[in-house]
mmCIF file of C-alpha atoms in Angstrom:
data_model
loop_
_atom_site.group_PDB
_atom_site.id
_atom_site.type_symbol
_atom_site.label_atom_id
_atom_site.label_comp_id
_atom_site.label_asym_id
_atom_site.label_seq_id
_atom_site.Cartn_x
_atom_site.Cartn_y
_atom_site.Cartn_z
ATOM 1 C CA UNK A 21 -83.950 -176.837 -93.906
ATOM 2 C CA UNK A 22 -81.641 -178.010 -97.003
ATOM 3 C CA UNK A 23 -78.225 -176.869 -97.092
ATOM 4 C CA UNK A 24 -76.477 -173.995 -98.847
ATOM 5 C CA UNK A 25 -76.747 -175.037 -102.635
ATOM 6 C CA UNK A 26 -74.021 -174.129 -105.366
ATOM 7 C CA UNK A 27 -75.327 -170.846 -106.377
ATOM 8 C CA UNK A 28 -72.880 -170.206 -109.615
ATOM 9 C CA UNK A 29 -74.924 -171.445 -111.778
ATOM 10 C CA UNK A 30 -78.049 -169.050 -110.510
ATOM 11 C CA UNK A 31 -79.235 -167.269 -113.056
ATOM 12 C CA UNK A 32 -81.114 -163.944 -111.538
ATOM 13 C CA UNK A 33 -82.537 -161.191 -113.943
ATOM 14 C CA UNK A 34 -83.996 -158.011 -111.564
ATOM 15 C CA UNK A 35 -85.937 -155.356 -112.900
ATOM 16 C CA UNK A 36 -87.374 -152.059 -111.078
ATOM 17 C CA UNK A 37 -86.443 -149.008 -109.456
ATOM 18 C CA UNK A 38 -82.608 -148.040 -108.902
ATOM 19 C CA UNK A 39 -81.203 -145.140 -106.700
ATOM 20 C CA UNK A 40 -78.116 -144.468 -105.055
ATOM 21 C CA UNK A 41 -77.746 -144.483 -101.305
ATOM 22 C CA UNK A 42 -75.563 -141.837 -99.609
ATOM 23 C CA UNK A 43 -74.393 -141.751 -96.314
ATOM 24 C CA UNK A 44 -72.810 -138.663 -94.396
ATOM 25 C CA UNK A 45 -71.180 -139.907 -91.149
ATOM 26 C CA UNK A 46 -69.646 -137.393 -88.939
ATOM 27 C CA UNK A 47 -69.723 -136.817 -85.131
ATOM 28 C CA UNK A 48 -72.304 -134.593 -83.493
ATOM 29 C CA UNK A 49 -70.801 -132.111 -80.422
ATOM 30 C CA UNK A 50 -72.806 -129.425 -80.106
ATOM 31 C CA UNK A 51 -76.017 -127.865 -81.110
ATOM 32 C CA UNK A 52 -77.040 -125.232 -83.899
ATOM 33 C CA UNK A 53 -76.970 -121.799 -82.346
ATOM 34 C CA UNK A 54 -79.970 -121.037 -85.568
ATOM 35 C CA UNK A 55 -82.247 -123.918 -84.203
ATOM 36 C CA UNK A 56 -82.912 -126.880 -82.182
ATOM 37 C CA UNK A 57 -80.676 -128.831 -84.646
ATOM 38 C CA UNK A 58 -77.417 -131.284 -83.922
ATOM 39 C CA UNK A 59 -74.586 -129.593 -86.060
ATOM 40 C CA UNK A 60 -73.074 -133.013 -87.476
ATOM 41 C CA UNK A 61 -69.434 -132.478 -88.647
ATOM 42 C CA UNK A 62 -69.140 -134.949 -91.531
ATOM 43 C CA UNK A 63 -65.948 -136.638 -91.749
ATOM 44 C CA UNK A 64 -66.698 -139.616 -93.997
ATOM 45 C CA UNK A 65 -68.958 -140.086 -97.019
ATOM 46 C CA UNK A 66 -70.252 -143.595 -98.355
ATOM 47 C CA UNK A 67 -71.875 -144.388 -101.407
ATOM 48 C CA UNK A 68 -73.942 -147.994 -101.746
ATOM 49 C CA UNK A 69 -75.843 -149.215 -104.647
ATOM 50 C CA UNK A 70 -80.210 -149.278 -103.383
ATOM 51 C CA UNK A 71 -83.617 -150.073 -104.146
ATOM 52 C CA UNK A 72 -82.905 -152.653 -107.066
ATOM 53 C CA UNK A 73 -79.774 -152.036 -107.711
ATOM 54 C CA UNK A 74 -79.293 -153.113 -104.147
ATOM 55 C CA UNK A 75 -81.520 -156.114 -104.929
ATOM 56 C CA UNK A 76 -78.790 -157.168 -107.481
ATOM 57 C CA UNK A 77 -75.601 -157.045 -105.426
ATOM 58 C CA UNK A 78 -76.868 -159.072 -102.957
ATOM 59 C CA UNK A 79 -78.128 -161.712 -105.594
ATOM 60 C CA UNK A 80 -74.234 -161.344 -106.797
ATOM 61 C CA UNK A 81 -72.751 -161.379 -103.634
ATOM 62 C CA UNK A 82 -74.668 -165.004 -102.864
ATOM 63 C CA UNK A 83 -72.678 -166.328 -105.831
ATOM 64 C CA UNK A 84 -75.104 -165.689 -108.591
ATOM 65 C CA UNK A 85 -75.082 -164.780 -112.349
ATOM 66 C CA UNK A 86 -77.262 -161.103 -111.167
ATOM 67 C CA UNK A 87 -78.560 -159.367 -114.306
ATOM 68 C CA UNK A 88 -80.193 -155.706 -113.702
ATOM 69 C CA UNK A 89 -82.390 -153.590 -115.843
ATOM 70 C CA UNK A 90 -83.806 -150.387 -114.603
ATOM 71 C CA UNK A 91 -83.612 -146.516 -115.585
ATOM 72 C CA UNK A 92 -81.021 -143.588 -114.303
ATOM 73 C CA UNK A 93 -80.518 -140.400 -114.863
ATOM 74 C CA UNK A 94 -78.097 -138.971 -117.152
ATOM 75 C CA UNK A 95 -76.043 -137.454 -113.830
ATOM 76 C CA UNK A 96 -73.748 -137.429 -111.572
ATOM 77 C CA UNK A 97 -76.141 -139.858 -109.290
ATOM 78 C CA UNK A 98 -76.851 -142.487 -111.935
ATOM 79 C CA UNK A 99 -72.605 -142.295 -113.350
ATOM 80 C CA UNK A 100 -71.928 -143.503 -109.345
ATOM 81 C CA UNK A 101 -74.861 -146.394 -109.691
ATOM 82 C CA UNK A 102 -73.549 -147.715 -112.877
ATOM 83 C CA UNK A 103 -69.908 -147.424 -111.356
ATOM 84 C CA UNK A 104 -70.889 -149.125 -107.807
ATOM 85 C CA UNK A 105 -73.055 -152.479 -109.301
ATOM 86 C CA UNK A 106 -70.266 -152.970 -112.446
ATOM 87 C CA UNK A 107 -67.584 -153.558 -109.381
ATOM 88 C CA UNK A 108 -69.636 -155.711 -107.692
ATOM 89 C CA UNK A 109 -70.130 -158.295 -110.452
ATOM 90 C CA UNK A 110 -73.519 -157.063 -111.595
ATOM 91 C CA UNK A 111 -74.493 -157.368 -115.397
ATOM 92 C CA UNK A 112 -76.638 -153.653 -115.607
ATOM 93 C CA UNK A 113 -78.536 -152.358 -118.630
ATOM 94 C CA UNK A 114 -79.299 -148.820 -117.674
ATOM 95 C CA UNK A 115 -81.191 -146.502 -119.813
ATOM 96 C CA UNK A 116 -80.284 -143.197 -119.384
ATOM 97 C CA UNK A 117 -83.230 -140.258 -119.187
ATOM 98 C CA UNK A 118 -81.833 -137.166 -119.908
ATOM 99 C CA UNK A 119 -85.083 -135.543 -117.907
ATOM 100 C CA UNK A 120 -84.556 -137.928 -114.672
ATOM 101 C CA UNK A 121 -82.942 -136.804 -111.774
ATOM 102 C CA UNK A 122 -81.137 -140.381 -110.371
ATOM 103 C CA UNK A 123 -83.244 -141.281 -107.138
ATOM 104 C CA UNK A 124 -81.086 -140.447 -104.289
ATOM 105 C CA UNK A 125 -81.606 -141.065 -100.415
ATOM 106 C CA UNK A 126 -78.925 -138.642 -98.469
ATOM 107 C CA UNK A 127 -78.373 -140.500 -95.001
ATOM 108 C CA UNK A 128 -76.450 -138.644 -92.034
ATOM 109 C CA UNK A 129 -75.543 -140.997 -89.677
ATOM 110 C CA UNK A 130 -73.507 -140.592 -86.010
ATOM 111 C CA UNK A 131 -72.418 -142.861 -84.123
ATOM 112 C CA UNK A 132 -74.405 -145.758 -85.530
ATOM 113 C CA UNK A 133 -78.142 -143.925 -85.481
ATOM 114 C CA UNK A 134 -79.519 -142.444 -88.640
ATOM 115 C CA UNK A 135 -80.474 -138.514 -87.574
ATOM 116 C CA UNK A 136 -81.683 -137.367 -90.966
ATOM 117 C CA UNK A 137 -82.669 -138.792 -94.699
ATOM 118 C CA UNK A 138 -82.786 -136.607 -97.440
ATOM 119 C CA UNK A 139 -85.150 -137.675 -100.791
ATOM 120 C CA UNK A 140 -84.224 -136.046 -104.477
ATOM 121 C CA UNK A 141 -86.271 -138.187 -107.440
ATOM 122 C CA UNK A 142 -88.397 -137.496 -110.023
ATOM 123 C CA UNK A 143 -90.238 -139.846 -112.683
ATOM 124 C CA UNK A 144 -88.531 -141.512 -115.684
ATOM 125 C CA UNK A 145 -90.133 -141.177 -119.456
ATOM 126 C CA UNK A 146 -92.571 -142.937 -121.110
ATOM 127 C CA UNK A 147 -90.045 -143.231 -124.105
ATOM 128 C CA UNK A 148 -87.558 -144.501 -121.766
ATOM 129 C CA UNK A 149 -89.552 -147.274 -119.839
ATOM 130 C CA UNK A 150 -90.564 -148.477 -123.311
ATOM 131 C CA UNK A 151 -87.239 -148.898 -124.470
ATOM 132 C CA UNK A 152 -86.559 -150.978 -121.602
ATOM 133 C CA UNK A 153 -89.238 -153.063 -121.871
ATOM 134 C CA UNK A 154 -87.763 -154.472 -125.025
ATOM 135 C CA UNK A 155 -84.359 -154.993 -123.489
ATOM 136 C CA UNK A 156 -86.620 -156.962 -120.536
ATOM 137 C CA UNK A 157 -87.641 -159.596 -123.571
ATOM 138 C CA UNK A 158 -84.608 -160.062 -124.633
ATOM 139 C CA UNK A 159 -82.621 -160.505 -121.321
ATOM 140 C CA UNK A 160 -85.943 -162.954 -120.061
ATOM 141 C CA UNK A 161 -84.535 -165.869 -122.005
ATOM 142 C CA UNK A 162 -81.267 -166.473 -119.891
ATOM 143 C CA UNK A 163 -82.586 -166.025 -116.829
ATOM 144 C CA UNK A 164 -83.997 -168.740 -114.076
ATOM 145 C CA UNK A 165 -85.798 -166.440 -111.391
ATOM 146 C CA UNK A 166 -87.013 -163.059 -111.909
ATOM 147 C CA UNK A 167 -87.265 -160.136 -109.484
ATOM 148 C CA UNK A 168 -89.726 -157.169 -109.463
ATOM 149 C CA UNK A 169 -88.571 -154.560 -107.260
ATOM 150 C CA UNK A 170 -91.391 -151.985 -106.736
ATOM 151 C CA UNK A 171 -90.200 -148.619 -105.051
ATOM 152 C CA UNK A 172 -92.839 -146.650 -106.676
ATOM 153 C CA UNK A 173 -90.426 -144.337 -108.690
ATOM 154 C CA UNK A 174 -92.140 -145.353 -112.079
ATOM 155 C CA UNK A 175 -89.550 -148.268 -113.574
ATOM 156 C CA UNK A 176 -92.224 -150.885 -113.504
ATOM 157 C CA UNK A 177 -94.503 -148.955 -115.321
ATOM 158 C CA UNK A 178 -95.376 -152.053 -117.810
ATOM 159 C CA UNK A 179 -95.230 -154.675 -114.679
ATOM 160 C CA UNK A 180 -98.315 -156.269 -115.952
ATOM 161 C CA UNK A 181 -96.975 -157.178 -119.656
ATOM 162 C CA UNK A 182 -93.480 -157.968 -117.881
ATOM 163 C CA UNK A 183 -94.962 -160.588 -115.615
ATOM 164 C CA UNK A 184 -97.255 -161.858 -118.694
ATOM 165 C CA UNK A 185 -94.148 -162.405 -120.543
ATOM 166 C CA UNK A 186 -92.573 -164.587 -117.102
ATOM 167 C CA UNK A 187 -94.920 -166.328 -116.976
ATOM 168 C CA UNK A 188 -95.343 -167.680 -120.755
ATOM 169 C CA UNK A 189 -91.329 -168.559 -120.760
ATOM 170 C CA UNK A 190 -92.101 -170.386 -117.565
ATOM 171 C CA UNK A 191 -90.100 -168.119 -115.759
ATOM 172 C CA UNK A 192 -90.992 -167.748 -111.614
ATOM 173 C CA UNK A 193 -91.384 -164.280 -110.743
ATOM 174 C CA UNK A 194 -90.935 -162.758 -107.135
ATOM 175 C CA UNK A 195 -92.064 -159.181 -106.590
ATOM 176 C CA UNK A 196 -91.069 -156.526 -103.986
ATOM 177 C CA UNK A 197 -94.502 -154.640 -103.996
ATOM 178 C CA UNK A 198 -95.148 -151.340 -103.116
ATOM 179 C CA UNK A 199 -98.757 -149.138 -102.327
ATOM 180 C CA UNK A 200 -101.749 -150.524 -101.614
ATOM 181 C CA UNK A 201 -102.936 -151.492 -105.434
ATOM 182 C CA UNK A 202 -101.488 -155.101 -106.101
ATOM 183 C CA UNK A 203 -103.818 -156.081 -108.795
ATOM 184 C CA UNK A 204 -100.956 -155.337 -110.754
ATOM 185 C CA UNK A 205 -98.658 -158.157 -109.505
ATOM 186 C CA UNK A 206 -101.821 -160.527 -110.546
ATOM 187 C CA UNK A 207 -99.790 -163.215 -112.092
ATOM 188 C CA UNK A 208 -96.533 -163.679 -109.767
ATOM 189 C CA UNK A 209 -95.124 -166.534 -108.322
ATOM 190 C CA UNK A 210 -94.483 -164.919 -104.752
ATOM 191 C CA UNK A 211 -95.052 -161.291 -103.292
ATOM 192 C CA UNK A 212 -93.061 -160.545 -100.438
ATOM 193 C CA UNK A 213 -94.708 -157.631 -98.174
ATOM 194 C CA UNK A 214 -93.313 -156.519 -95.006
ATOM 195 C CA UNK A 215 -96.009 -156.346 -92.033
ATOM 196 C CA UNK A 216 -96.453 -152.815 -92.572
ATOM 197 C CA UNK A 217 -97.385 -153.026 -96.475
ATOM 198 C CA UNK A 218 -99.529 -155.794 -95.823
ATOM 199 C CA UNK A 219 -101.646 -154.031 -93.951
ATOM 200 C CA UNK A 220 -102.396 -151.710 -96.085
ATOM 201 C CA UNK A 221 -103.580 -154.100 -98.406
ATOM 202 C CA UNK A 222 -105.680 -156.158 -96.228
ATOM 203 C CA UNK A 223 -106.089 -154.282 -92.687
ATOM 204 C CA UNK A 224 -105.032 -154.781 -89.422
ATOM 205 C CA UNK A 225 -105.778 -158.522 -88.353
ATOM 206 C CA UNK A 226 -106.962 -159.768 -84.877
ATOM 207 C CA UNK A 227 -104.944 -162.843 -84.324
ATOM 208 C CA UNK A 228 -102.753 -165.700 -86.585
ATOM 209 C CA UNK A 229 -105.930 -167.346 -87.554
ATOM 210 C CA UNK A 230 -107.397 -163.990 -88.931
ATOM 211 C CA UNK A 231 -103.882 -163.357 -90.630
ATOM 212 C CA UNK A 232 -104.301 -166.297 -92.299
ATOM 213 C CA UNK A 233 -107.695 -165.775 -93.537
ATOM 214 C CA UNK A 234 -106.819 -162.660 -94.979
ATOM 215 C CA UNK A 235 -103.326 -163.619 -96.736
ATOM 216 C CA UNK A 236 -104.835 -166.722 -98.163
ATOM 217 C CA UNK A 237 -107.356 -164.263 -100.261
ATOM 218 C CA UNK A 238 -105.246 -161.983 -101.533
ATOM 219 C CA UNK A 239 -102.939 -164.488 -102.513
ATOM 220 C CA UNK A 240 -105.978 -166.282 -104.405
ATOM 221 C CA UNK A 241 -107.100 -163.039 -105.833
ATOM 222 C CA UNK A 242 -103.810 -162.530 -107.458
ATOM 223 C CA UNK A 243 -103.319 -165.818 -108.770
ATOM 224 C CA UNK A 244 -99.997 -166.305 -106.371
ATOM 225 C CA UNK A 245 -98.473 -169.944 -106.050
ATOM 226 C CA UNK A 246 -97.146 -167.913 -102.261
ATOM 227 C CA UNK A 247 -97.335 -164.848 -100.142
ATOM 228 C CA UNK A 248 -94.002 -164.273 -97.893
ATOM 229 C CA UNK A 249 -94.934 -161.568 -95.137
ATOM 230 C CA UNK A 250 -91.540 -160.446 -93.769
ATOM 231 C CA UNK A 251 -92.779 -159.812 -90.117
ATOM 232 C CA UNK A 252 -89.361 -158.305 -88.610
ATOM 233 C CA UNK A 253 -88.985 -158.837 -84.849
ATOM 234 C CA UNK A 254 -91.408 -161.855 -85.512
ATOM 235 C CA UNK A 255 -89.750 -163.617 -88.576
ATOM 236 C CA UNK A 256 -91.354 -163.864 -91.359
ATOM 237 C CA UNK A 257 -94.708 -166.522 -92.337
ATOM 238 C CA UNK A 258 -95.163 -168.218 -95.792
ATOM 239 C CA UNK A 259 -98.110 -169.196 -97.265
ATOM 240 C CA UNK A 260 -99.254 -171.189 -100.264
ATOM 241 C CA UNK A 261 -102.044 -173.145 -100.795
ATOM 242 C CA UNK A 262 -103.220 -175.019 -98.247
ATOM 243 C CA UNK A 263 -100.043 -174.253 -95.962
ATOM 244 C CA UNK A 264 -98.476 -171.663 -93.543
ATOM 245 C CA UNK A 265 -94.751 -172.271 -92.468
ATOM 246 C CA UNK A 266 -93.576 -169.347 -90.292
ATOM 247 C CA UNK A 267 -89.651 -169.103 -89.890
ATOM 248 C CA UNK A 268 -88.533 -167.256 -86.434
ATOM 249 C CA UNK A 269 -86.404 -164.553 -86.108
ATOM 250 C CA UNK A 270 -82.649 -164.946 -86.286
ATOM 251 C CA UNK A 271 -81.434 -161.968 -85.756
ATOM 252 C CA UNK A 272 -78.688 -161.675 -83.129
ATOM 253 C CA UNK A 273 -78.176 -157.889 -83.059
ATOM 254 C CA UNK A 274 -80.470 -155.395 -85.038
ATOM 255 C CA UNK A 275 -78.462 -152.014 -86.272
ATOM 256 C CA UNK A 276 -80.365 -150.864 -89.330
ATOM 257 C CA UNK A 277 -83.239 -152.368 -90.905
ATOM 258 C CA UNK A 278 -82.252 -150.509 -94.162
ATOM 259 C CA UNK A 279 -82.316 -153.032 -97.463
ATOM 260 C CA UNK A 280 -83.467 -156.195 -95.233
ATOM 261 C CA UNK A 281 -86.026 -156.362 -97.711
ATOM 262 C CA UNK A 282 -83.683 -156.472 -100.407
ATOM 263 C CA UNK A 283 -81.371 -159.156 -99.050
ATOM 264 C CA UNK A 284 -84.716 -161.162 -98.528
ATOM 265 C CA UNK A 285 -85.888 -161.209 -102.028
ATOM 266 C CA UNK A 286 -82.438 -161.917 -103.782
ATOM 267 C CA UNK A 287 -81.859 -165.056 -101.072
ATOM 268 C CA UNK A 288 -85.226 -166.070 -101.916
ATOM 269 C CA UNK A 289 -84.159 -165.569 -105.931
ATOM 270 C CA UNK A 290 -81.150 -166.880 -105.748
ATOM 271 C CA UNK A 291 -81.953 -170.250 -103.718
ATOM 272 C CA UNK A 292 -84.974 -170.763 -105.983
ATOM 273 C CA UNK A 293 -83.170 -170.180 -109.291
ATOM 274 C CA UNK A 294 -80.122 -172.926 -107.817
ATOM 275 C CA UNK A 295 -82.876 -175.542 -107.203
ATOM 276 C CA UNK A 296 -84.704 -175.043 -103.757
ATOM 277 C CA UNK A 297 -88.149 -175.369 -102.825
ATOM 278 C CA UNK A 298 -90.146 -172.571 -102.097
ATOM 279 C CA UNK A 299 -90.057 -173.390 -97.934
ATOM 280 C CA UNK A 300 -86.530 -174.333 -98.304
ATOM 281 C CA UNK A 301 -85.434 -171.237 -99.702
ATOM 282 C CA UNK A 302 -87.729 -168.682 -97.508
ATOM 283 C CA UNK A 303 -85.518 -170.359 -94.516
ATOM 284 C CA UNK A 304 -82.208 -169.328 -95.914
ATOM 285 C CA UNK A 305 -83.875 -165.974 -96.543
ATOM 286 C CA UNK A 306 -84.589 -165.851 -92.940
ATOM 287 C CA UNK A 307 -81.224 -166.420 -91.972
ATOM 288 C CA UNK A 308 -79.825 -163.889 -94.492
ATOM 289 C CA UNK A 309 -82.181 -160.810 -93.425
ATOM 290 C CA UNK A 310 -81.228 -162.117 -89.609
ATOM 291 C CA UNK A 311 -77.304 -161.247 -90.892
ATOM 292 C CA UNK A 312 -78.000 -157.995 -92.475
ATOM 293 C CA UNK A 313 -79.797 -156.273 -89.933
ATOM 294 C CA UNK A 314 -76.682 -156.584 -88.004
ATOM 295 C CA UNK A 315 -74.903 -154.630 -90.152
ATOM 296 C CA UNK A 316 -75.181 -150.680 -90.780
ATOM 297 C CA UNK A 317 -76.897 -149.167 -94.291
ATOM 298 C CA UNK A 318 -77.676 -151.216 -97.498
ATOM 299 C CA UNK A 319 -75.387 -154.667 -97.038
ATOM 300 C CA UNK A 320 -74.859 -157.730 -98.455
ATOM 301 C CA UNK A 321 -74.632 -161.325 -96.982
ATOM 302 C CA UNK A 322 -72.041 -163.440 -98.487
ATOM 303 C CA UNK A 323 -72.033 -167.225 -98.924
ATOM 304 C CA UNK A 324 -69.772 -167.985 -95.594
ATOM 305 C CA UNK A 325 -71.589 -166.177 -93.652
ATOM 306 C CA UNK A 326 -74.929 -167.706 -94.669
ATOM 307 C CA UNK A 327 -72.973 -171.409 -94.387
ATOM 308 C CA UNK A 328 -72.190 -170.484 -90.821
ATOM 309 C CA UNK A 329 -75.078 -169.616 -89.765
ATOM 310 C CA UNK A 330 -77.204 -172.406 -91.043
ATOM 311 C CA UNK A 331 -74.087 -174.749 -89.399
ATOM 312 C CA UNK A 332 -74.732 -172.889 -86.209
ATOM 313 C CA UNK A 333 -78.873 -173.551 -86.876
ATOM 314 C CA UNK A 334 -77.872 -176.884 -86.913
ATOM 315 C CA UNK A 335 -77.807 -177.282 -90.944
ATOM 316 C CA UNK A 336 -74.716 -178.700 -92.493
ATOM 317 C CA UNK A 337 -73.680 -176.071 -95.611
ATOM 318 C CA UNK A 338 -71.619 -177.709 -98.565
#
């Protein structure tokens, strides 16, 4: 596994669906005299960046130039989003849709266990995603590594044309994918499933072998130079042509899987856009979703904590 590269130079565009993460913590002490309900007495309130815009701290956390593009709402939701990824060193274009309600997952939380997650979203404009799409072309140019982040809220509407245009400025493109359809992503450098969404592509498999099989078509349906299949408990398993390199779990403590996904992709971004090779930078990956699932809600991972642990792996960081 190489060591932690310079990331400053990074260059990281992401593109997809934004929404704001809210947390509720509070202590629960008794139960609800109207139902079979904890009464949670909220005595804190926490507001993170998620879905892309989570995507895009963590590639700015790691060091890198993190450009964002997505749609909000012209609310009180989208105001905090802008707000949270500006102080975090993230370069946002955000159109605002006057129709959109901001995509919002309420999270009540005591004593380190998520009891209850609330939804709000609707769907952005036609008008609006088309708008963007021309901002995409013009912000394609500076970047090194691009990120789809598919939450199925309607921002990657034009995915298709957006990896066609990657692709012809020789741009790699990683995508976050989301449903069961992924003709769409036909194109992409890498698509990075979790176990579960994998499945639903492909169906349940019997052993490694039949795993194999099965990723190795899809990902030469779609055209993919690699398939990463984030596995939790079990790791996570690369493969490209010819080749499967699985990377073991690292985690020490797991608190909340929330975002681990996120942190994944940017790592992988980030490491691939300062240099790395593919199986180099799925390892750092590894040990970045290995950090964040020890830590509560949508995190980041920061460079001395990735350095550490790769020193501790036995990997010498500069």
């Amino acid at each position: 596994m190489s060591a932690l590269p310079d990331t400053r130079s990074a260059r990281v565009l992401i593109v997809g669906d934004v929404m704001l993460d809210r947390y509720w913590f509070g202590d629960v002490e008794r139960i609800s005299p109207e139902a079979p309900v904890p009464v949670v007495r909220v005595q804190r309130i926490e507001e993170r960046p998620g879905g892309a815009a989570n995507v895009a701290r963590n590639a700015a956390a790691l060091g890198a130039q993190s450009s964002l593009l997505s749609v909000i709402g012209r609310d009180e939701a989208g105001a905090s989003v802008a707000r949270l990824v500006a102080a975090e060193g993230v370069h946002a274009t955000l159109h605002e849709d006057a129709s959109l309600a901001t995509t919002v997952k309420l999270r009540v939380v005591s004593r380190q266990q998520q009891l209850l997650r609330i939804d709000f979203e609707t769907l952005p404009s036609s008008e609006v995603l088309a708008g963007k799409l021309a901002d995409y072309e013009s912000l394609l140019s500076a970047a090194d590594v691009v990120v789809m982040s598919d939450y199925g809220k309607g921002g990657l509407t034009h995915i298709e044309r957006m990896i066609a245009l990657a692709r012809a400025a020789g741009k790699p493109i990683l995508v976050d994918p989301k449903g069961d359809d992924y003709a769409r992503y036909r194109g992409a450098t890498a698509v990075t499933p979790n176990r579960a969404e994998l499945r639903e592509v492909v169906g349940r498999w019997r052993d490694e072998a039949d795993l194999a099989r099965r990723a190795d078509k899809l990902r030469g349906e779609l055209e993919l130079d690699a398939l990463l299949v984030t596995r939790s408990e079990e790791g996570m398993t690369l493969f490209e042509d010819g080749r499967v390199t699985h990377q073991p779990t690292t985690a020490r403590e797991v608190y909340d899987v929330s975002g681990a996904g996120d942190t994944v992709i940017a790592t992988l971004a980030v490491m691939l856009a300062a240099g790395l090779a593919m199986r180099d930078a799925v390892a750092i990956a590894n040990h970045a979703a290995g950090i964040v699932v020890g830590k509560l809600g949508t995190a980041v991972v920061h460079p001395d904590e990735l350095a550490a642990a790769l020193y501790a792996s036995g990997a010498s960081a500069s």
